[in-house]
Amino acid sequence: YIGAIAAEMSSGLIAGCTNAMDISEGEYVGGIVGDFDGGGEIRECTNTGDLIIKDAQIGGIVGQVWASDEILIQDCVNNGAVSTTEGTSSIGGIIGTIDGDSGINATILKCINYGNIINPTADSSTVNPAGGITGQNGSANIEGCINYGKVSASHAAGGITGKMYGNGIIKASWNDGDITSEAASVDPGSFSSVGTGGIAGYVDESSIIGSYN
């Protein structure tokens, strides 16, 4: 795990922190925290560094969220580019992947992404999601978030999240960025989750409420 402020966080509070350092290596990488596993809060943090890494789970604020207790990420901003140089990754402007099912208890509230989120394909057999807020959302609540950055992915790209499942919710969120993917050229029988959307690329057993593209 690599994070400019903390590599791994299992409880507590990180608030008012800023990262301006570029990061170019790691597996779970965040501008603030690499892995957020447990419970706690991250508030009013900003990333301005570019996170350009080969084959990683990358988020402008947090690389991976795996919440067994209540997690809150609020009023955070990403200004840096988030990109992989090869695929098999999940990347987002705020969080790379929220990895779980309906047991995840995480809320992402009033966060903003301005950076470009680019997840190219290196392996045509792999779905590599990218989103302005989260690359993959496994059951978290995303509310009042905004994306202004360009989002591009191999198979699943969304202005707020690339891939969403497990009773996740997107509410009162807004995308103003360009969204592109290769989903139209992909054989849908070969993959379980492809698509390109202003809010979400792929949605399964989840809700999008009162959001705008």
PDB file of C-alpha atoms in Angstrom:
ATOM      1  CA  TYR A   1       0.000   0.000   0.000  1.00  0.00           C
ATOM      2  CA  ILE A   2       1.216   3.499  -0.847  1.00  0.00           C
ATOM      3  CA  GLY A   3      -0.343   6.754   0.340  1.00  0.00           C
ATOM      4  CA  ALA A   4       1.299  10.160   0.508  1.00  0.00           C
ATOM      5  CA  ILE A   5      -0.131  10.756   3.998  1.00  0.00           C
ATOM      6  CA  ALA A   6      -0.743   7.164   5.201  1.00  0.00           C
ATOM      7  CA  ALA A   7      -0.104   3.835   3.506  1.00  0.00           C
ATOM      8  CA  GLU A   8      -2.901   2.094   5.432  1.00  0.00           C
ATOM      9  CA  MET A   9      -5.696   3.362   7.688  1.00  0.00           C
ATOM     10  CA  SER A  10      -7.887   1.167   9.922  1.00  0.00           C
ATOM     11  CA  SER A  11      -9.433   3.800  12.222  1.00  0.00           C
ATOM     12  CA  GLY A  12      -9.202   7.443  13.236  1.00  0.00           C
ATOM     13  CA  LEU A  13      -9.337  10.771  11.405  1.00  0.00           C
ATOM     14  CA  ILE A  14      -7.279  12.374   8.648  1.00  0.00           C
ATOM     15  CA  ALA A  15      -8.335  15.974   7.971  1.00  0.00           C
ATOM     16  CA  GLY A  16      -7.021  19.037   6.176  1.00  0.00           C
ATOM     17  CA  CYS A  17      -4.091  17.261   4.513  1.00  0.00           C
ATOM     18  CA  THR A  18      -2.670  17.924   1.030  1.00  0.00           C
ATOM     19  CA  ASN A  19      -0.460  15.870  -1.262  1.00  0.00           C
ATOM     20  CA  ALA A  20       1.455  17.572  -4.073  1.00  0.00           C
ATOM     21  CA  MET A  21       3.830  14.670  -4.822  1.00  0.00           C
ATOM     22  CA  ASP A  22       3.601  12.594  -7.994  1.00  0.00           C
ATOM     23  CA  ILE A  23       3.495   8.823  -7.422  1.00  0.00           C
ATOM     24  CA  SER A  24       4.610   6.297 -10.038  1.00  0.00           C
ATOM     25  CA  GLU A  25       4.667   2.894  -8.301  1.00  0.00           C
ATOM     26  CA  GLY A  26       2.637   0.669  -6.020  1.00  0.00           C
ATOM     27  CA  GLU A  27      -0.326  -1.730  -6.090  1.00  0.00           C
ATOM     28  CA  TYR A  28      -2.950   0.066  -3.955  1.00  0.00           C
ATOM     29  CA  VAL A  29      -2.189   3.762  -4.242  1.00  0.00           C
ATOM     30  CA  GLY A  30      -3.907   6.920  -3.005  1.00  0.00           C
ATOM     31  CA  GLY A  31      -2.933  10.563  -2.982  1.00  0.00           C
ATOM     32  CA  ILE A  32      -3.824  10.570   0.735  1.00  0.00           C
ATOM     33  CA  VAL A  33      -4.289   6.901   1.835  1.00  0.00           C
ATOM     34  CA  GLY A  34      -3.368   3.689   0.029  1.00  0.00           C
ATOM     35  CA  ASP A  35      -5.778   1.305   1.808  1.00  0.00           C
ATOM     36  CA  PHE A  36      -8.689   2.356   4.044  1.00  0.00           C
ATOM     37  CA  ASP A  37      -9.699  -0.824   5.870  1.00  0.00           C
ATOM     38  CA  GLY A  38     -11.871  -0.716   8.976  1.00  0.00           C
ATOM     39  CA  GLY A  39     -13.509   2.561  10.009  1.00  0.00           C
ATOM     40  CA  GLY A  40     -12.851   6.257  10.400  1.00  0.00           C
ATOM     41  CA  GLU A  41     -13.005   9.521   8.495  1.00  0.00           C
ATOM     42  CA  ILE A  42     -11.061  11.418   5.846  1.00  0.00           C
ATOM     43  CA  ARG A  43     -12.180  15.050   5.572  1.00  0.00           C
ATOM     44  CA  GLU A  44     -11.156  18.161   3.629  1.00  0.00           C
ATOM     45  CA  CYS A  45      -8.105  16.573   2.014  1.00  0.00           C
ATOM     46  CA  THR A  46      -6.689  17.514  -1.397  1.00  0.00           C
ATOM     47  CA  ASN A  47      -4.468  15.760  -3.916  1.00  0.00           C
ATOM     48  CA  THR A  48      -2.660  17.752  -6.609  1.00  0.00           C
ATOM     49  CA  GLY A  49      -0.049  15.109  -7.509  1.00  0.00           C
ATOM     50  CA  ASP A  50      -0.279  12.946 -10.634  1.00  0.00           C
ATOM     51  CA  LEU A  51      -0.736   9.237  -9.914  1.00  0.00           C
ATOM     52  CA  ILE A  52       0.424   7.389 -13.045  1.00  0.00           C
ATOM     53  CA  ILE A  53       1.202   3.755 -12.291  1.00  0.00           C
ATOM     54  CA  LYS A  54       1.381   0.406 -14.067  1.00  0.00           C
ATOM     55  CA  ASP A  55      -1.350  -2.069 -13.118  1.00  0.00           C
ATOM     56  CA  ALA A  56      -2.709  -0.726  -9.777  1.00  0.00           C
ATOM     57  CA  GLN A  57      -5.849   0.239  -7.867  1.00  0.00           C
ATOM     58  CA  ILE A  58      -5.525   4.028  -7.772  1.00  0.00           C
ATOM     59  CA  GLY A  59      -7.563   6.868  -6.292  1.00  0.00           C
ATOM     60  CA  GLY A  60      -6.798  10.556  -6.046  1.00  0.00           C
ATOM     61  CA  ILE A  61      -7.627  10.350  -2.332  1.00  0.00           C
ATOM     62  CA  VAL A  62      -7.793   6.590  -1.477  1.00  0.00           C
ATOM     63  CA  GLY A  63      -6.604   3.597  -3.496  1.00  0.00           C
ATOM     64  CA  GLN A  64      -8.880   0.961  -1.933  1.00  0.00           C
ATOM     65  CA  VAL A  65     -11.740   1.046   0.580  1.00  0.00           C
ATOM     66  CA  TRP A  66     -12.698  -2.109   2.431  1.00  0.00           C
ATOM     67  CA  ALA A  67     -15.007  -1.098   5.275  1.00  0.00           C
ATOM     68  CA  SER A  68     -15.926  -3.402   8.131  1.00  0.00           C
ATOM     69  CA  ASP A  69     -16.958  -0.383  10.240  1.00  0.00           C
ATOM     70  CA  GLU A  70     -18.401   2.988   9.234  1.00  0.00           C
ATOM     71  CA  ILE A  71     -16.230   5.002   6.847  1.00  0.00           C
ATOM     72  CA  LEU A  72     -16.776   8.615   5.778  1.00  0.00           C
ATOM     73  CA  ILE A  73     -14.847  10.452   3.060  1.00  0.00           C
ATOM     74  CA  GLN A  74     -16.103  14.030   2.888  1.00  0.00           C
ATOM     75  CA  ASP A  75     -15.218  17.349   1.214  1.00  0.00           C
ATOM     76  CA  CYS A  76     -12.125  15.945  -0.507  1.00  0.00           C
ATOM     77  CA  VAL A  77     -10.788  17.205  -3.844  1.00  0.00           C
ATOM     78  CA  ASN A  78      -8.570  15.643  -6.492  1.00  0.00           C
ATOM     79  CA  ASN A  79      -6.779  17.883  -8.995  1.00  0.00           C
ATOM     80  CA  GLY A  80      -4.199  15.362 -10.213  1.00  0.00           C
ATOM     81  CA  ALA A  81      -4.243  12.990 -13.175  1.00  0.00           C
ATOM     82  CA  VAL A  82      -5.004   9.361 -12.289  1.00  0.00           C
ATOM     83  CA  SER A  83      -3.889   6.827 -14.870  1.00  0.00           C
ATOM     84  CA  THR A  84      -2.519   3.360 -15.435  1.00  0.00           C
ATOM     85  CA  THR A  85       0.070   2.616 -18.083  1.00  0.00           C
ATOM     86  CA  GLU A  86      -1.380  -0.887 -18.420  1.00  0.00           C
ATOM     87  CA  GLY A  87      -4.786  -2.336 -17.548  1.00  0.00           C
ATOM     88  CA  THR A  88      -6.206  -4.813 -14.976  1.00  0.00           C
ATOM     89  CA  SER A  89      -6.924  -1.909 -12.639  1.00  0.00           C
ATOM     90  CA  SER A  90      -9.773   0.057 -11.088  1.00  0.00           C
ATOM     91  CA  ILE A  91      -9.153   3.788 -10.842  1.00  0.00           C
ATOM     92  CA  GLY A  92     -11.091   6.856  -9.737  1.00  0.00           C
ATOM     93  CA  GLY A  93     -10.684  10.541  -9.024  1.00  0.00           C
ATOM     94  CA  ILE A  94     -11.452  10.044  -5.325  1.00  0.00           C
ATOM     95  CA  ILE A  95     -11.316   6.248  -4.742  1.00  0.00           C
ATOM     96  CA  GLY A  96      -9.896   3.535  -6.968  1.00  0.00           C
ATOM     97  CA  THR A  97     -12.043   0.654  -5.732  1.00  0.00           C
ATOM     98  CA  ILE A  98     -14.638   0.146  -3.023  1.00  0.00           C
ATOM     99  CA  ASP A  99     -14.227  -3.584  -2.839  1.00  0.00           C
ATOM    100  CA  GLY A 100     -17.090  -5.473  -1.271  1.00  0.00           C
ATOM    101  CA  ASP A 101     -20.787  -6.242  -1.281  1.00  0.00           C
ATOM    102  CA  SER A 102     -23.789  -5.095   0.740  1.00  0.00           C
ATOM    103  CA  GLY A 103     -21.709  -5.389   3.937  1.00  0.00           C
ATOM    104  CA  ILE A 104     -19.690  -2.266   3.105  1.00  0.00           C
ATOM    105  CA  ASN A 105     -20.619   0.749   5.261  1.00  0.00           C
ATOM    106  CA  ALA A 106     -18.985   3.648   3.439  1.00  0.00           C
ATOM    107  CA  THR A 107     -20.187   7.129   2.484  1.00  0.00           C
ATOM    108  CA  ILE A 108     -18.478   9.465   0.010  1.00  0.00           C
ATOM    109  CA  LEU A 109     -19.956  12.923   0.536  1.00  0.00           C
ATOM    110  CA  LYS A 110     -19.453  16.212  -1.340  1.00  0.00           C
ATOM    111  CA  CYS A 111     -16.179  15.239  -3.026  1.00  0.00           C
ATOM    112  CA  ILE A 112     -14.961  16.781  -6.308  1.00  0.00           C
ATOM    113  CA  ASN A 113     -12.672  15.507  -9.042  1.00  0.00           C
ATOM    114  CA  TYR A 114     -11.000  17.818 -11.586  1.00  0.00           C
ATOM    115  CA  GLY A 115      -8.305  15.405 -12.828  1.00  0.00           C
ATOM    116  CA  ASN A 116      -8.367  13.249 -15.948  1.00  0.00           C
ATOM    117  CA  ILE A 117      -8.954   9.542 -15.197  1.00  0.00           C
ATOM    118  CA  ILE A 118      -7.464   7.283 -17.878  1.00  0.00           C
ATOM    119  CA  ASN A 119      -7.498   3.459 -17.683  1.00  0.00           C
ATOM    120  CA  PRO A 120      -6.309   1.870 -20.948  1.00  0.00           C
ATOM    121  CA  THR A 121      -6.686  -1.779 -21.807  1.00  0.00           C
ATOM    122  CA  ALA A 122      -3.688  -4.091 -21.798  1.00  0.00           C
ATOM    123  CA  ASP A 123      -5.688  -7.308 -21.730  1.00  0.00           C
ATOM    124  CA  SER A 124      -8.878  -7.550 -23.775  1.00  0.00           C
ATOM    125  CA  SER A 125     -10.191 -10.232 -21.396  1.00  0.00           C
ATOM    126  CA  THR A 126     -10.173  -7.909 -18.362  1.00  0.00           C
ATOM    127  CA  VAL A 127     -12.725  -5.281 -17.372  1.00  0.00           C
ATOM    128  CA  ASN A 128     -10.853  -2.172 -16.186  1.00  0.00           C
ATOM    129  CA  PRO A 129     -13.322   0.369 -14.735  1.00  0.00           C
ATOM    130  CA  ALA A 130     -12.702   4.092 -14.338  1.00  0.00           C
ATOM    131  CA  GLY A 131     -14.877   6.766 -12.743  1.00  0.00           C
ATOM    132  CA  GLY A 132     -14.670  10.423 -11.868  1.00  0.00           C
ATOM    133  CA  ILE A 133     -15.333   9.612  -8.206  1.00  0.00           C
ATOM    134  CA  THR A 134     -14.826   5.824  -7.902  1.00  0.00           C
ATOM    135  CA  GLY A 135     -13.608   3.272 -10.400  1.00  0.00           C
ATOM    136  CA  GLN A 136     -15.637   0.514  -8.746  1.00  0.00           C
ATOM    137  CA  ASN A 137     -18.369   1.010  -6.149  1.00  0.00           C
ATOM    138  CA  GLY A 138     -19.246  -2.114  -4.186  1.00  0.00           C
ATOM    139  CA  SER A 139     -22.269  -0.977  -2.121  1.00  0.00           C
ATOM    140  CA  ALA A 140     -21.122   2.456  -0.852  1.00  0.00           C
ATOM    141  CA  ASN A 141     -23.272   5.601  -0.752  1.00  0.00           C
ATOM    142  CA  ILE A 142     -22.030   8.440  -2.969  1.00  0.00           C
ATOM    143  CA  GLU A 143     -23.839  11.737  -2.423  1.00  0.00           C
ATOM    144  CA  GLY A 144     -23.357  15.321  -3.575  1.00  0.00           C
ATOM    145  CA  CYS A 145     -20.201  14.542  -5.573  1.00  0.00           C
ATOM    146  CA  ILE A 146     -19.069  16.255  -8.790  1.00  0.00           C
ATOM    147  CA  ASN A 147     -16.748  15.214 -11.611  1.00  0.00           C
ATOM    148  CA  TYR A 148     -15.250  17.741 -14.048  1.00  0.00           C
ATOM    149  CA  GLY A 149     -12.452  15.535 -15.414  1.00  0.00           C
ATOM    150  CA  LYS A 150     -12.256  13.418 -18.555  1.00  0.00           C
ATOM    151  CA  VAL A 151     -12.851   9.691 -17.882  1.00  0.00           C
ATOM    152  CA  SER A 152     -11.678   6.993 -20.284  1.00  0.00           C
ATOM    153  CA  ALA A 153     -11.584   3.215 -19.765  1.00  0.00           C
ATOM    154  CA  SER A 154     -11.342  -0.017 -21.687  1.00  0.00           C
ATOM    155  CA  HIS A 155     -14.770  -1.448 -20.842  1.00  0.00           C
ATOM    156  CA  ALA A 156     -16.576   0.422 -18.026  1.00  0.00           C
ATOM    157  CA  ALA A 157     -16.419   4.220 -17.704  1.00  0.00           C
ATOM    158  CA  GLY A 158     -18.698   6.570 -15.772  1.00  0.00           C
ATOM    159  CA  GLY A 159     -18.695  10.201 -14.723  1.00  0.00           C
ATOM    160  CA  ILE A 160     -19.254   9.171 -11.100  1.00  0.00           C
ATOM    161  CA  THR A 161     -18.415   5.439 -11.078  1.00  0.00           C
ATOM    162  CA  GLY A 162     -17.263   2.963 -13.695  1.00  0.00           C
ATOM    163  CA  LYS A 163     -18.824  -0.161 -12.167  1.00  0.00           C
ATOM    164  CA  MET A 164     -21.475  -0.242  -9.434  1.00  0.00           C
ATOM    165  CA  TYR A 165     -23.014  -3.215  -7.608  1.00  0.00           C
ATOM    166  CA  GLY A 166     -24.139  -4.601  -4.243  1.00  0.00           C
ATOM    167  CA  ASN A 167     -26.865  -2.082  -3.319  1.00  0.00           C
ATOM    168  CA  GLY A 168     -24.675   0.950  -3.891  1.00  0.00           C
ATOM    169  CA  ILE A 169     -26.325   4.377  -4.154  1.00  0.00           C
ATOM    170  CA  ILE A 170     -25.415   7.491  -6.140  1.00  0.00           C
ATOM    171  CA  LYS A 171     -27.508  10.474  -5.076  1.00  0.00           C
ATOM    172  CA  ALA A 172     -27.582  14.164  -6.027  1.00  0.00           C
ATOM    173  CA  SER A 173     -24.296  13.905  -7.940  1.00  0.00           C
ATOM    174  CA  TRP A 174     -23.202  15.625 -11.134  1.00  0.00           C
ATOM    175  CA  ASN A 175     -20.892  14.877 -14.055  1.00  0.00           C
ATOM    176  CA  ASP A 176     -19.523  17.621 -16.328  1.00  0.00           C
ATOM    177  CA  GLY A 177     -16.647  15.621 -17.862  1.00  0.00           C
ATOM    178  CA  ASP A 178     -16.283  13.782 -21.185  1.00  0.00           C
ATOM    179  CA  ILE A 179     -16.716   9.999 -20.847  1.00  0.00           C
ATOM    180  CA  THR A 180     -15.312   7.488 -23.355  1.00  0.00           C
ATOM    181  CA  SER A 181     -14.708   3.743 -23.436  1.00  0.00           C
ATOM    182  CA  GLU A 182     -14.260   0.851 -25.818  1.00  0.00           C
ATOM    183  CA  ALA A 183     -17.478  -0.790 -24.609  1.00  0.00           C
ATOM    184  CA  ALA A 184     -19.249  -0.425 -27.962  1.00  0.00           C
ATOM    185  CA  SER A 185     -16.620  -2.620 -29.635  1.00  0.00           C
ATOM    186  CA  VAL A 186     -16.631  -5.301 -26.915  1.00  0.00           C
ATOM    187  CA  ASP A 187     -18.513  -8.584 -27.296  1.00  0.00           C
ATOM    188  CA  PRO A 188     -21.064  -8.319 -24.428  1.00  0.00           C
ATOM    189  CA  GLY A 189     -21.167 -12.098 -24.139  1.00  0.00           C
ATOM    190  CA  SER A 190     -17.525 -12.104 -23.055  1.00  0.00           C
ATOM    191  CA  PHE A 191     -17.948  -9.783 -20.054  1.00  0.00           C
ATOM    192  CA  SER A 192     -20.324  -9.342 -17.134  1.00  0.00           C
ATOM    193  CA  SER A 193     -19.916  -5.568 -16.764  1.00  0.00           C
ATOM    194  CA  VAL A 194     -19.281  -3.182 -19.653  1.00  0.00           C
ATOM    195  CA  GLY A 195     -20.700   0.198 -20.550  1.00  0.00           C
ATOM    196  CA  THR A 196     -20.231   3.936 -20.858  1.00  0.00           C
ATOM    197  CA  GLY A 197     -22.413   6.351 -18.884  1.00  0.00           C
ATOM    198  CA  GLY A 198     -22.538   9.944 -17.753  1.00  0.00           C
ATOM    199  CA  ILE A 199     -23.112   8.796 -14.164  1.00  0.00           C
ATOM    200  CA  ALA A 200     -22.215   5.063 -14.187  1.00  0.00           C
ATOM    201  CA  GLY A 201     -20.798   2.721 -16.808  1.00  0.00           C
ATOM    202  CA  TYR A 202     -22.328  -0.470 -15.405  1.00  0.00           C
ATOM    203  CA  VAL A 203     -24.975  -0.859 -12.677  1.00  0.00           C
ATOM    204  CA  ASP A 204     -26.118  -4.050 -10.939  1.00  0.00           C
ATOM    205  CA  GLU A 205     -28.561  -4.111  -7.978  1.00  0.00           C
ATOM    206  CA  SER A 206     -27.844  -0.459  -7.196  1.00  0.00           C
ATOM    207  CA  SER A 207     -29.604   2.928  -7.360  1.00  0.00           C
ATOM    208  CA  ILE A 208     -28.965   6.287  -9.012  1.00  0.00           C
ATOM    209  CA  ILE A 209     -31.173   9.069  -7.608  1.00  0.00           C
ATOM    210  CA  GLY A 210     -31.517  12.733  -8.546  1.00  0.00           C
ATOM    211  CA  SER A 211     -28.201  12.963 -10.406  1.00  0.00           C
ATOM    212  CA  TYR A 212     -27.261  15.005 -13.486  1.00  0.00           C
ATOM    213  CA  ASN A 213     -24.991  14.615 -16.527  1.00  0.00           C
TER     214      ASN A 213
END
